[in-house]
Coordinates of C-alpha atoms in Angstrom, one line a residue:
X1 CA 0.0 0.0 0.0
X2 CA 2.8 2.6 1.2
X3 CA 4.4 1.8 -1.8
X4 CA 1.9 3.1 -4.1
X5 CA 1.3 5.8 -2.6
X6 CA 4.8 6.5 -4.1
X7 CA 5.8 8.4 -1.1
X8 CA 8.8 6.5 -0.6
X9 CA 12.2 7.1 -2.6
X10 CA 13.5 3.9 -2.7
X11 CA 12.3 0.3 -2.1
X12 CA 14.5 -0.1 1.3
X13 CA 12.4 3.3 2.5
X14 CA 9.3 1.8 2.3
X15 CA 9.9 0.5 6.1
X16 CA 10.1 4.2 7.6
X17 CA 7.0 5.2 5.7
X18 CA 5.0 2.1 6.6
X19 CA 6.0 2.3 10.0
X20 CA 5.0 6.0 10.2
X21 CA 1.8 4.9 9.5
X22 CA 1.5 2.1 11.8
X23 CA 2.5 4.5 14.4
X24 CA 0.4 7.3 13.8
X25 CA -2.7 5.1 15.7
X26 CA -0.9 5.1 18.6
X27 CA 0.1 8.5 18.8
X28 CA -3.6 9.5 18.8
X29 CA -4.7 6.5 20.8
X30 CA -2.2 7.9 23.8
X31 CA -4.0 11.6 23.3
X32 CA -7.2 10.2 24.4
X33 CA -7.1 6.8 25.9
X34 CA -6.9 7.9 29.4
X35 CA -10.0 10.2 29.0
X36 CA -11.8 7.3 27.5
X37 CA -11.4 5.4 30.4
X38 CA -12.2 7.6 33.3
X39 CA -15.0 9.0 31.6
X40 CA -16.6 5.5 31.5
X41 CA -16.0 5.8 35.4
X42 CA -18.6 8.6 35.3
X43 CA -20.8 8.1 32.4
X44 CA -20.9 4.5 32.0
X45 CA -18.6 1.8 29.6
X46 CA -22.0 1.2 27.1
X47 CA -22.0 4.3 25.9
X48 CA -18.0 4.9 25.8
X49 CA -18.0 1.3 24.1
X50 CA -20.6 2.8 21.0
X51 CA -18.7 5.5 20.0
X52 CA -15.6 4.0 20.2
X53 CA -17.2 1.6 17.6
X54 CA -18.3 4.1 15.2
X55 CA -15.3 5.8 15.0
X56 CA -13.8 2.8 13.9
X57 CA -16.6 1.8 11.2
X58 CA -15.7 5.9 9.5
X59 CA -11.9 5.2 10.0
X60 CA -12.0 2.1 8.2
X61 CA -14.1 3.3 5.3
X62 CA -11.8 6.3 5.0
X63 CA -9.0 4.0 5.3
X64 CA -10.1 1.8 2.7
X65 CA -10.7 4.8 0.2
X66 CA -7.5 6.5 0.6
X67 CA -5.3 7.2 -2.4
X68 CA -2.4 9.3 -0.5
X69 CA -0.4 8.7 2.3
X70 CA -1.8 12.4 3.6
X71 CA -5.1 10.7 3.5
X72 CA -4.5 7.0 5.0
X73 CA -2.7 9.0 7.8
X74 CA -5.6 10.7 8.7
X75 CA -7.8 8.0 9.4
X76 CA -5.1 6.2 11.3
X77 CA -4.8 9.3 13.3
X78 CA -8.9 9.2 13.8
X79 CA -9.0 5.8 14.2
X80 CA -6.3 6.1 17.3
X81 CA -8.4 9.2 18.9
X82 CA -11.5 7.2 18.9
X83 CA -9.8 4.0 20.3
X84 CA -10.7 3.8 23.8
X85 CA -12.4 0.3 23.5
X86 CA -10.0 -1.6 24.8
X87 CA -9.1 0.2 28.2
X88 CA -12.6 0.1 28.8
X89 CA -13.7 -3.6 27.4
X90 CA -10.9 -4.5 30.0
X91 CA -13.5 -2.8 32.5
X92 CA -16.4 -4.4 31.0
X93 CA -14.9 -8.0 31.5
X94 CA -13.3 -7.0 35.6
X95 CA -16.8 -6.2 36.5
X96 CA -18.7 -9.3 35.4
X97 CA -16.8 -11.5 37.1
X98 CA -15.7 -13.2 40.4
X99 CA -12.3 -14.8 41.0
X100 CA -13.7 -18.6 39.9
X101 CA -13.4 -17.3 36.4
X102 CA -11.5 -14.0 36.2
X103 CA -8.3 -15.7 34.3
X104 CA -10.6 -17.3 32.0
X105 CA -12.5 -14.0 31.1
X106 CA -9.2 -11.6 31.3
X107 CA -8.1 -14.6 28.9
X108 CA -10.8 -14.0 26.7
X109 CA -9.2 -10.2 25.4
X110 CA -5.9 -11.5 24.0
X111 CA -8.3 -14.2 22.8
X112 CA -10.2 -11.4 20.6
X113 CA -6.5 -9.5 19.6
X114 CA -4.8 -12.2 18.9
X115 CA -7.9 -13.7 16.6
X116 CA -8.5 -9.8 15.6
X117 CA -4.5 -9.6 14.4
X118 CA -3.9 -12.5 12.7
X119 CA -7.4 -12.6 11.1
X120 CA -7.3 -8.5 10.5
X121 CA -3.8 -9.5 8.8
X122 CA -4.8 -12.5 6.9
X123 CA -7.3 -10.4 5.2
X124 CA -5.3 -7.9 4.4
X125 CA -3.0 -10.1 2.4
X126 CA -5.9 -11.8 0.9
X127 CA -8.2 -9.4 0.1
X128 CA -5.6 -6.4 -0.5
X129 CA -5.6 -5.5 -4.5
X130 CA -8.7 -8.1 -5.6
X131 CA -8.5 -6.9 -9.0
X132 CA -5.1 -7.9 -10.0
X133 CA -5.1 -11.5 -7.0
X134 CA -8.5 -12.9 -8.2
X135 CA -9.1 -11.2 -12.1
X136 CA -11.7 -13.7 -12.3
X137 CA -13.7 -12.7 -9.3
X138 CA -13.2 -9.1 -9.2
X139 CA -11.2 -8.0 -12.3
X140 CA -14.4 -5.7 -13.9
X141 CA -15.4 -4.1 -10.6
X142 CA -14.5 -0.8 -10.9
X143 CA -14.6 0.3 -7.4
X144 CA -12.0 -1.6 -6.7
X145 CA -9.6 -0.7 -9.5
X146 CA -9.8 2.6 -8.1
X147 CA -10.0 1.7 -4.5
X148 CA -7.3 -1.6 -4.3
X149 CA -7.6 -1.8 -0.3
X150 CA -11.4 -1.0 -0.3
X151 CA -12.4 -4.2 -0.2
X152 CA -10.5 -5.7 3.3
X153 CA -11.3 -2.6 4.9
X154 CA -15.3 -3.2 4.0
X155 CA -14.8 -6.9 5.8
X156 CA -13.2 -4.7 8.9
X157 CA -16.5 -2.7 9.0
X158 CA -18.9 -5.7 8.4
X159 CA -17.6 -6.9 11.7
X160 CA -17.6 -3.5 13.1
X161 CA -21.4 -3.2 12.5
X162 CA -22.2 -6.5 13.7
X163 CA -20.1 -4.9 16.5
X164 CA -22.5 -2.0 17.2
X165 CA -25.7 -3.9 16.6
X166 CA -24.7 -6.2 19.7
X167 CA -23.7 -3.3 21.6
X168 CA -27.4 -1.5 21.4
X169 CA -29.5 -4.4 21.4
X170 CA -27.6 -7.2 23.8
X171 CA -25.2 -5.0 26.1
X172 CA -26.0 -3.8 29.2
X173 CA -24.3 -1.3 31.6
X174 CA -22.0 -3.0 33.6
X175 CA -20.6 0.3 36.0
X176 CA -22.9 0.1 38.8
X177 CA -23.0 3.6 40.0
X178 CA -24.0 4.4 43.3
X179 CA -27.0 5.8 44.7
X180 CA -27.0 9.6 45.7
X181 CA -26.1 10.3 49.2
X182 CA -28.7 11.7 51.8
X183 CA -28.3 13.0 54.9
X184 CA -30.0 10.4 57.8
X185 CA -32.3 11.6 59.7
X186 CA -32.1 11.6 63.7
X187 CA -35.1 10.5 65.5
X188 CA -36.0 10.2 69.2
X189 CA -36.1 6.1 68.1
X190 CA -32.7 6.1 66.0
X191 CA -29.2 6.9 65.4
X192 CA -27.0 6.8 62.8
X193 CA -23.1 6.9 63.3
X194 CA -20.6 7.4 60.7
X195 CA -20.6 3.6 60.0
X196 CA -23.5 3.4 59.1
X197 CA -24.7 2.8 55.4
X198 CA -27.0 5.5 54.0
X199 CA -29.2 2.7 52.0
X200 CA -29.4 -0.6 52.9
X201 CA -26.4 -3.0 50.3
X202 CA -24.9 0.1 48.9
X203 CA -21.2 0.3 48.9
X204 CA -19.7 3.4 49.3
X205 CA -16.5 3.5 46.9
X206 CA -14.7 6.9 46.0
X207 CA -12.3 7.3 43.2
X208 CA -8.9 7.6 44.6
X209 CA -6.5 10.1 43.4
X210 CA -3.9 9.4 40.4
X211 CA -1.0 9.7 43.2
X212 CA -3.0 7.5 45.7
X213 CA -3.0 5.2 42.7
X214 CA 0.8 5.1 41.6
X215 CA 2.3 2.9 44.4
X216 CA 5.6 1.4 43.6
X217 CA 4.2 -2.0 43.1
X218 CA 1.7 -0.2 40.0
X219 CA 5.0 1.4 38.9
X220 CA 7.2 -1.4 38.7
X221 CA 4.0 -3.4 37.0
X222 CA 3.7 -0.4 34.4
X223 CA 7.6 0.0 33.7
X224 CA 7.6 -3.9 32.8
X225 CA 4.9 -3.9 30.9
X226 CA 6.0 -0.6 28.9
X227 CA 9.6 -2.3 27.9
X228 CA 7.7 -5.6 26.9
X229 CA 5.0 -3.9 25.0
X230 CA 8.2 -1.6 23.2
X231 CA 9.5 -5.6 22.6
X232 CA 6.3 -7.0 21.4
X233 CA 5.5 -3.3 19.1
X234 CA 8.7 -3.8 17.2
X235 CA 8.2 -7.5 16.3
X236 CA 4.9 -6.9 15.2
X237 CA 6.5 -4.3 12.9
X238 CA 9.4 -6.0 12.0
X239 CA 7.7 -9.4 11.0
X240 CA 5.8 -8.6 7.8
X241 CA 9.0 -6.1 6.7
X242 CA 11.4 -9.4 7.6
X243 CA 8.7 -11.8 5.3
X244 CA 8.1 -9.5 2.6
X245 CA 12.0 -8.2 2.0
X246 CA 14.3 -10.2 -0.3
X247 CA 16.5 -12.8 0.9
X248 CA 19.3 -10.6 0.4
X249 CA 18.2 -7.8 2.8
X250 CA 17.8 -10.9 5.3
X251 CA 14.3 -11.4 4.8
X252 CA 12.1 -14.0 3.4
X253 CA 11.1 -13.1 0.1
X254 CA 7.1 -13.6 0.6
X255 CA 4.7 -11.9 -1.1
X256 CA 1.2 -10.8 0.8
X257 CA -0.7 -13.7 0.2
X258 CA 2.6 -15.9 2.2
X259 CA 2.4 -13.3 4.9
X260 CA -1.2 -13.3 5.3
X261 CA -1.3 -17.7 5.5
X262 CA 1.8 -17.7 7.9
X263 CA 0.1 -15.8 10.4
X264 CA -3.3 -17.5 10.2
X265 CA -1.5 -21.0 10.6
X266 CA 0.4 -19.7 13.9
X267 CA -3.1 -18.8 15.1
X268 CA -4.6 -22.4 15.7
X269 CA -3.3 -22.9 19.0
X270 CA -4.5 -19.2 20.3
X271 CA -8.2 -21.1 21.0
X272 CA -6.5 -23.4 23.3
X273 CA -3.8 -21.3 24.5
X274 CA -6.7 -18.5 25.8
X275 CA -9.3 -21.1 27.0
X276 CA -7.8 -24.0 28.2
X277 CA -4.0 -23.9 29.2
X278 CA -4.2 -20.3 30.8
X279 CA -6.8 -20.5 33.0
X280 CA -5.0 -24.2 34.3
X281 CA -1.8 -22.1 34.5
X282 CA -2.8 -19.1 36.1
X283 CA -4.5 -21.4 38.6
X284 CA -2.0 -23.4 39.6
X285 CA 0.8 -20.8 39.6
X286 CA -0.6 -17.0 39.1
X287 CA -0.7 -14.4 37.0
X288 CA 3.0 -13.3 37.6
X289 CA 4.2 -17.1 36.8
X290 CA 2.5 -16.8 33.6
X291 CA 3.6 -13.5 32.5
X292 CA 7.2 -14.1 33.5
X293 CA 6.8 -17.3 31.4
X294 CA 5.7 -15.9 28.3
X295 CA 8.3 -13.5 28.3
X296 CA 10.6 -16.4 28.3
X297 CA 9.3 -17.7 24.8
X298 CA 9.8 -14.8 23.5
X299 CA 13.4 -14.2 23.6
X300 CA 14.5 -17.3 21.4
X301 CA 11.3 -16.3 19.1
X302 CA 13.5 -13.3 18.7
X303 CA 16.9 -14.7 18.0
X304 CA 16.2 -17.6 15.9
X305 CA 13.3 -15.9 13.4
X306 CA 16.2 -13.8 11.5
X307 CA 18.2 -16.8 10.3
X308 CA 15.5 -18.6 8.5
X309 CA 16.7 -15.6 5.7
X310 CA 19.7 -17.9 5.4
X311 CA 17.6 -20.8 4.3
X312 CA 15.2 -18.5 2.1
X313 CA 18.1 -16.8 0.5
X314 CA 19.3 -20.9 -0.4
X315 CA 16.1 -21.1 -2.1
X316 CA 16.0 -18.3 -3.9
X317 CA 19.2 -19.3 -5.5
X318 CA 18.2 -22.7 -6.7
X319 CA 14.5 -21.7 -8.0
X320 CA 15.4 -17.8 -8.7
X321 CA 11.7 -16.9 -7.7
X322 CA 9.7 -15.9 -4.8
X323 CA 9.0 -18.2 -2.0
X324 CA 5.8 -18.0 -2.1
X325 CA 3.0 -19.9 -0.5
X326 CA -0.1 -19.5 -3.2
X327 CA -2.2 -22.3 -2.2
X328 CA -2.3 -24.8 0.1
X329 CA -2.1 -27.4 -2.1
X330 CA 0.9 -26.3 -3.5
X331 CA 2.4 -28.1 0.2
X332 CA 2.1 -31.9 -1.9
X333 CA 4.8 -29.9 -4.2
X334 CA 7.6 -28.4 -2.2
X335 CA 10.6 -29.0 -2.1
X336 CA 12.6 -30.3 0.9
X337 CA 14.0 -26.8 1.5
X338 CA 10.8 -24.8 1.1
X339 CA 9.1 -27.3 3.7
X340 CA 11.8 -27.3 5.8
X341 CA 11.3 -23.3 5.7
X342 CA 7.8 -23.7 6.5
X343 CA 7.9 -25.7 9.1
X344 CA 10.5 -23.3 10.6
X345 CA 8.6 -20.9 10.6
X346 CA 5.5 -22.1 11.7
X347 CA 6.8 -23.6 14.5
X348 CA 8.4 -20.1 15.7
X349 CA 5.4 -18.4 15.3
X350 CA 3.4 -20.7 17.6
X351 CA 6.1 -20.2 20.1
X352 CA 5.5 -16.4 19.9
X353 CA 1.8 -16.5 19.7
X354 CA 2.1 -18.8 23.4
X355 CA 4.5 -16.3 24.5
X356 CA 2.2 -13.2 23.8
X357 CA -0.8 -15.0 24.6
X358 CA 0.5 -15.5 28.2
X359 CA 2.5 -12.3 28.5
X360 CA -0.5 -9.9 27.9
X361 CA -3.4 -12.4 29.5
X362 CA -0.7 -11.9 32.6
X363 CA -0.8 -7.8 32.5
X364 CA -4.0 -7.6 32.0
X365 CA -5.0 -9.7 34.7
X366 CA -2.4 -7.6 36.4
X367 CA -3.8 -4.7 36.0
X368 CA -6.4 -5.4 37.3
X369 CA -5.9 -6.7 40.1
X370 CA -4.0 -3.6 41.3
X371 CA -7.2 -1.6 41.4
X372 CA -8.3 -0.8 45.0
X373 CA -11.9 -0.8 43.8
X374 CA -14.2 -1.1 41.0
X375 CA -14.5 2.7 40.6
X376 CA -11.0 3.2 39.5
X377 CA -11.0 0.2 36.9
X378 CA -11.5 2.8 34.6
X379 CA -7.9 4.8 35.1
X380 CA -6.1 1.6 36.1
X381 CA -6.9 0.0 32.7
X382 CA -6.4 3.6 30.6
X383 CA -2.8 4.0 32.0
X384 CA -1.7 0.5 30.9
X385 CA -3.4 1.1 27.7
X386 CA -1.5 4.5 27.8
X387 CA 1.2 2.7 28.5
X388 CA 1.0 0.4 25.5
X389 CA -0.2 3.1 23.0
X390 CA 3.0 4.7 23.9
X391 CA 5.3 1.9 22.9
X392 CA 3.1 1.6 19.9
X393 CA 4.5 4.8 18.6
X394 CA 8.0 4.2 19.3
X395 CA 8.3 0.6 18.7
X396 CA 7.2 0.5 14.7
X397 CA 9.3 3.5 14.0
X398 CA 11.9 2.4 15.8
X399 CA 11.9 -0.9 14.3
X400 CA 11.0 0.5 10.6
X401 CA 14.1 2.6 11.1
X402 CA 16.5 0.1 12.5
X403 CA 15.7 -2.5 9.6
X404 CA 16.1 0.0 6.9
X405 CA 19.7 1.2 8.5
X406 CA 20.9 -2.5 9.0
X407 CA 19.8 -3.9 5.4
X408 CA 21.7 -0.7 4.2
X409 CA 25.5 -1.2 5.3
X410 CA 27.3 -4.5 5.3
X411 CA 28.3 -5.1 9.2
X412 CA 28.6 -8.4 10.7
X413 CA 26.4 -9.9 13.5
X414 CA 24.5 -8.7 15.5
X415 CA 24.1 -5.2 13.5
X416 CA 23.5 -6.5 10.2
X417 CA 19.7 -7.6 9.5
X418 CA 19.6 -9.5 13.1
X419 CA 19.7 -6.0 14.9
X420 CA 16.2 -5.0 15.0
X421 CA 15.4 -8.7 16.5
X422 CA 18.0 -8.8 18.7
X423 CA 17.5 -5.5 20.2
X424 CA 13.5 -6.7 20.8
X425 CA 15.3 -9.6 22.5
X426 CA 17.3 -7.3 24.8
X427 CA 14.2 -5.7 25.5
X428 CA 12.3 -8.3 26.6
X429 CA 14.9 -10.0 28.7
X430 CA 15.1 -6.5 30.6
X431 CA 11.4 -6.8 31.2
X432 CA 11.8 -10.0 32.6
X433 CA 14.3 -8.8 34.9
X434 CA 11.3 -6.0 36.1
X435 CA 9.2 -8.5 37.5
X436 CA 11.2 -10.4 39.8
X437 CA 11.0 -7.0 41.9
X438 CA 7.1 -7.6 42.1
X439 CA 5.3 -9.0 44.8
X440 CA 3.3 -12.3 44.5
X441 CA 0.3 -10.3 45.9
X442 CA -0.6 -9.3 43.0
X443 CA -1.9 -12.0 42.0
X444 CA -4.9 -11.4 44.0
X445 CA -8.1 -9.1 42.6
X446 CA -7.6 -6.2 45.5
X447 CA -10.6 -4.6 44.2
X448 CA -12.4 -8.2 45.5
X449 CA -11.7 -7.3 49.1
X450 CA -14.1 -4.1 49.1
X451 CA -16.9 -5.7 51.0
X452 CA -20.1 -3.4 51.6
X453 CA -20.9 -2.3 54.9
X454 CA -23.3 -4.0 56.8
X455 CA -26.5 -2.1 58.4
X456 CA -27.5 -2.0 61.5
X457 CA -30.2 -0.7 63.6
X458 CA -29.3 1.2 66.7

C-alpha cells in the first residue's frame, strides 16, 4: 500500500513510511485513551463502548478509500483518537466477574487481539488488491480498481457493525453507579453513626487520586509492561517487513498472500492457548508465573526468526523466484528446502503467539488486580493502555528505522539484518528482569476485598 502511494524514494524506505503509518494510531490512541477510560468511570462503559465503535466503522471506510499517504494517515490518526475500546472492554470484563473465572474471562481479550490480528492480517493479504489477486472474481469491478484496499477494509467494518448492533441491542451497563447520598435523619427512636450505610447494600466507593494510585508495586508493573509492549511493538513491525523483503536484505522473500497464510496458521493454537491452558496455569501458579513465562518464549522467538533468511536466500538461488506460498495445495509440491522453511517458521510463530498470549493475558489480569476498587478500573486500565499506546509509537518507528539502517551497510552480526530482532530480544529479557521486583500479591483481585458495609439498627 505505502508503496503506491509513491511516497517513498526507494524500495528499502518503504519500512520508515509504513512504519509512520502504523505508528500514527498510537500517537492519537495515547491523546485520548486515558480520558476514555475515566470517563466511563462517570458516564458508563455502554455508551464509551458505542462510540468507540463508530469511530472505527468511519476510520475504516476512510482507510479503505484512501489514495495518498496524507489521506491514509488521517484515518489512522482518527481511528487512534476514537480508540478507547480496549481500556474500557478490559473494565467491562473486571466487573462481570468473580475470582472462579476471572483468568478465564481476562483470557478472553488477548483471545479477541490475537484472533483480531492474525485474522485482521490475513485479510489484508488476501483481500488487498482483488482486482489484480482474483481477475476472475473481481477484475471488472471498478470500485476496486480505483479503490485496491477498499475491499479488506469493507470486511473490517462488516464486523464492526455487527459490533455496534450487539452493543445497542444485547449490552447492558455494567458500572454500577452508586445511589445519591442523603443526609440520615435523627429520630428520638434512632441513630446513625458514621458507620452506618445511607441505603441498605450500597457500597460506598470513591475514586482515589492518580498519586493515591501510583504505588511502587503499580510502577514497577507499568515499567515492565511498557519495555515488553516496546519488545512485542517492534516484532509486530518488524515481522511482515522481515517476510516480505528479499533474501538478500535478510528477509524471506514472501509476497502478501505468504504473509497473510503464515500468520493465520500460527493462530490455531490461540483457542487453546486462551481457553484451556491459561486458566490451568494461572490457577495453579498465578498471573505473575505466567507472564514471566511468556516472556521467556519470547526471547528465542527473537533470536532464531532472523536466520531462516539464510535458508530462504538458499532457495532463492536454486529456484530464482519468490518463496511464495499461493495455495495450500501447492504443500504436496515443495521441495525439501521450502518445507523445511515452512515448518521453521510455523513452529516459531506458535512459540511467539504462546509467549504473547501468556505475557498480555498476565498484565492484563495484572492490572487489574492492582485496582483498590471497582471505581477506579476505569484509570487503572487507561494508563496500561497509555502505556501500551505509547510503545506503539515508538516501537514501529523504531523498528521501521532500524531495519532499513541495518539492510543498508554490510556489518557483521548482531548489526547487520539480526539487529532489529535482537534489540527486541534485549528488551524483553530487561522486562523480565522488572518483574522479579514484584510481589506475589498481585496475583490477587484487591478490588475483591471491598466488602459493603453492613446495616444496622441502633
Amino acid at each position: 500500500m505505502v508503496a503506491d502511494f509513491k511516497v517513498a524514494k526507494s524500495p528499502k524506505d518503504i519500512a520508515f513510511y509504513a512504519s509512520l503509518l502504523f505508528a500514527s494510531f498510537s500517537v492519537c490512541q495515547t491523546m485520548t485513551v486515558m480520558y476514555w477510560g475515566r470517563l466511563s468511570d462517570r458516564i458508563g462503559r455502554r455508551p464509551v463502548l458505542m462510540i468507540g465503535l463508530t469511530g472505527y466503522l468511519v476510520s475504516f471506510l476512510m482507510f479503505g478509500v484512501s489514495r495518498s499517504f496524507a489521506w491514509a494517515l488521517t484515518a489512522r490518526c482518527l481511528n487512534g483518537l476514537l480508540a478507547g475500546n480496549v481500556a474500557v472492554i478490559k473494565s467491562v470484563f473486571a466487573e462481570i466477574s468473580d475470582d472462579t473465572n476471572r483468568a478465564r474471562m481476562m483470557a478472553l481479550l488477548p483471545l479477541m487481539w490475537n484472533i483480531g490480528s492474525v485474522g485482521g492480517a490475513a485479510i489484508g493479504g488476501l483481500f488487498a488488491d482483488p482486482v489484480h489477486q482474483y481477475p476472475n472474481i473481481f477484475g471488472d469491478v471498478k470500485i476496486f480498481q480505483v479503490f485496491p484496499y477498499l475491499l479488506p477494509c469493507l470486511i473490517g467494518c462488516s464486523i464492526t457493525v455487527f459490533g455496534l448492533a450487539m452493543g445497542i441491542f444485547k449490552l447492558e451497563e455494567t458500572l454500577v453507579r452508586e445511589p445519591p447520598v442523603r443526609k440520615p435523619t435523627v429520630s428520638s427512636s434512632s441513630l446513625a453513626t458514621e458507620a452506618t450505610a445511607l441505603l441498605p447494600g450500597a457500597e460506598t466507593i470513591k475514586q482515589h487520586t492518580v498519586w493515591d494510585l501510583l504505588t511502587p508495586t503499580v510502577i514497577r508493573v507499568m515499567s515492565t509492561n511498557v519495555v515488553m509492549c516496546l519488545a512485542v511493538a517492534m516484532c509486530d513491525q518488524a515481522y511482515p517487513i522481515f517476510a516480505a523483503s528479499d533474501p538478500s536484505d535478510g528477509g524471506l522473500g514472501f509476497a502478501s498472500r505468504g504473509i497473510g497464510i503464515s500468520m493465520a496458521i500460527s493462530s490455531v493454537a490461540v483457542l487453546y492457548l486462551q481457553l484451556v491452558a491459561y486458566p490451568r496455569l494461572e490457577r495453579k501458579h498465578g498471573a505473575l508465573w505466567c507472564y514471566r513465562k511468556g516472556q521467556i518464549m519470547l526471547i528465542p522467538f527473537c533470536l532464531a526468526l532472523p536466520f531462516l533468511s539464510m535458508l530462504a536466500s538458499r532457495l532463492e538461488a536454486s529456484i530464482n523466484s519468490q518463496v511464495v506460498l499461493s495455495m495450500p495445495s501447492t504443500w504436496m509440491n515443495m521441495t525439501a528446502d521450502e518445507l523445511v522453511l515452512w515448518v521453521l517458521l510455523i513452529a516459531l510463530l506458535l512459540a511467539r503467539t504462546t509467549g504473547m498470549v501468556l505475557a498480555f493475558t498476565s498484565i492484563n489480569l495484572l492490572t487489574v488486580n492492582l485496582a483498590p476498587s471497582k471505581s477506579d478500573l476505569g484509570f487503572m486500565n487507561g494508563a496500561q493502555q497509555l502505556a501500551m499506546s505509547a510503545t506503539r509509537i515508538i516501537g514501529p518507528v523504531l523498528a521501521g528505522s532500524v531495519w532499513s539502517w541495518s539492510i543498508k551497510h554490510t556489518f557483521l552480526y548482531p548489526f547487520n539484518s539480526h539487529l532489529v530482532w535482537v534489540l527486541c530480544a534485549v528488551l524483553t529479557g530487561l522486562s523480565l528482569q522488572l518483574t522479579y521486583k514484584i510481589p506475589d500479591s498481585v496475583n490477587t483481585f484487591a478490588a475483591g476485598s471491598c466488602k459493603p458495609q453492613s446495616t444496622e439498627q441502633v
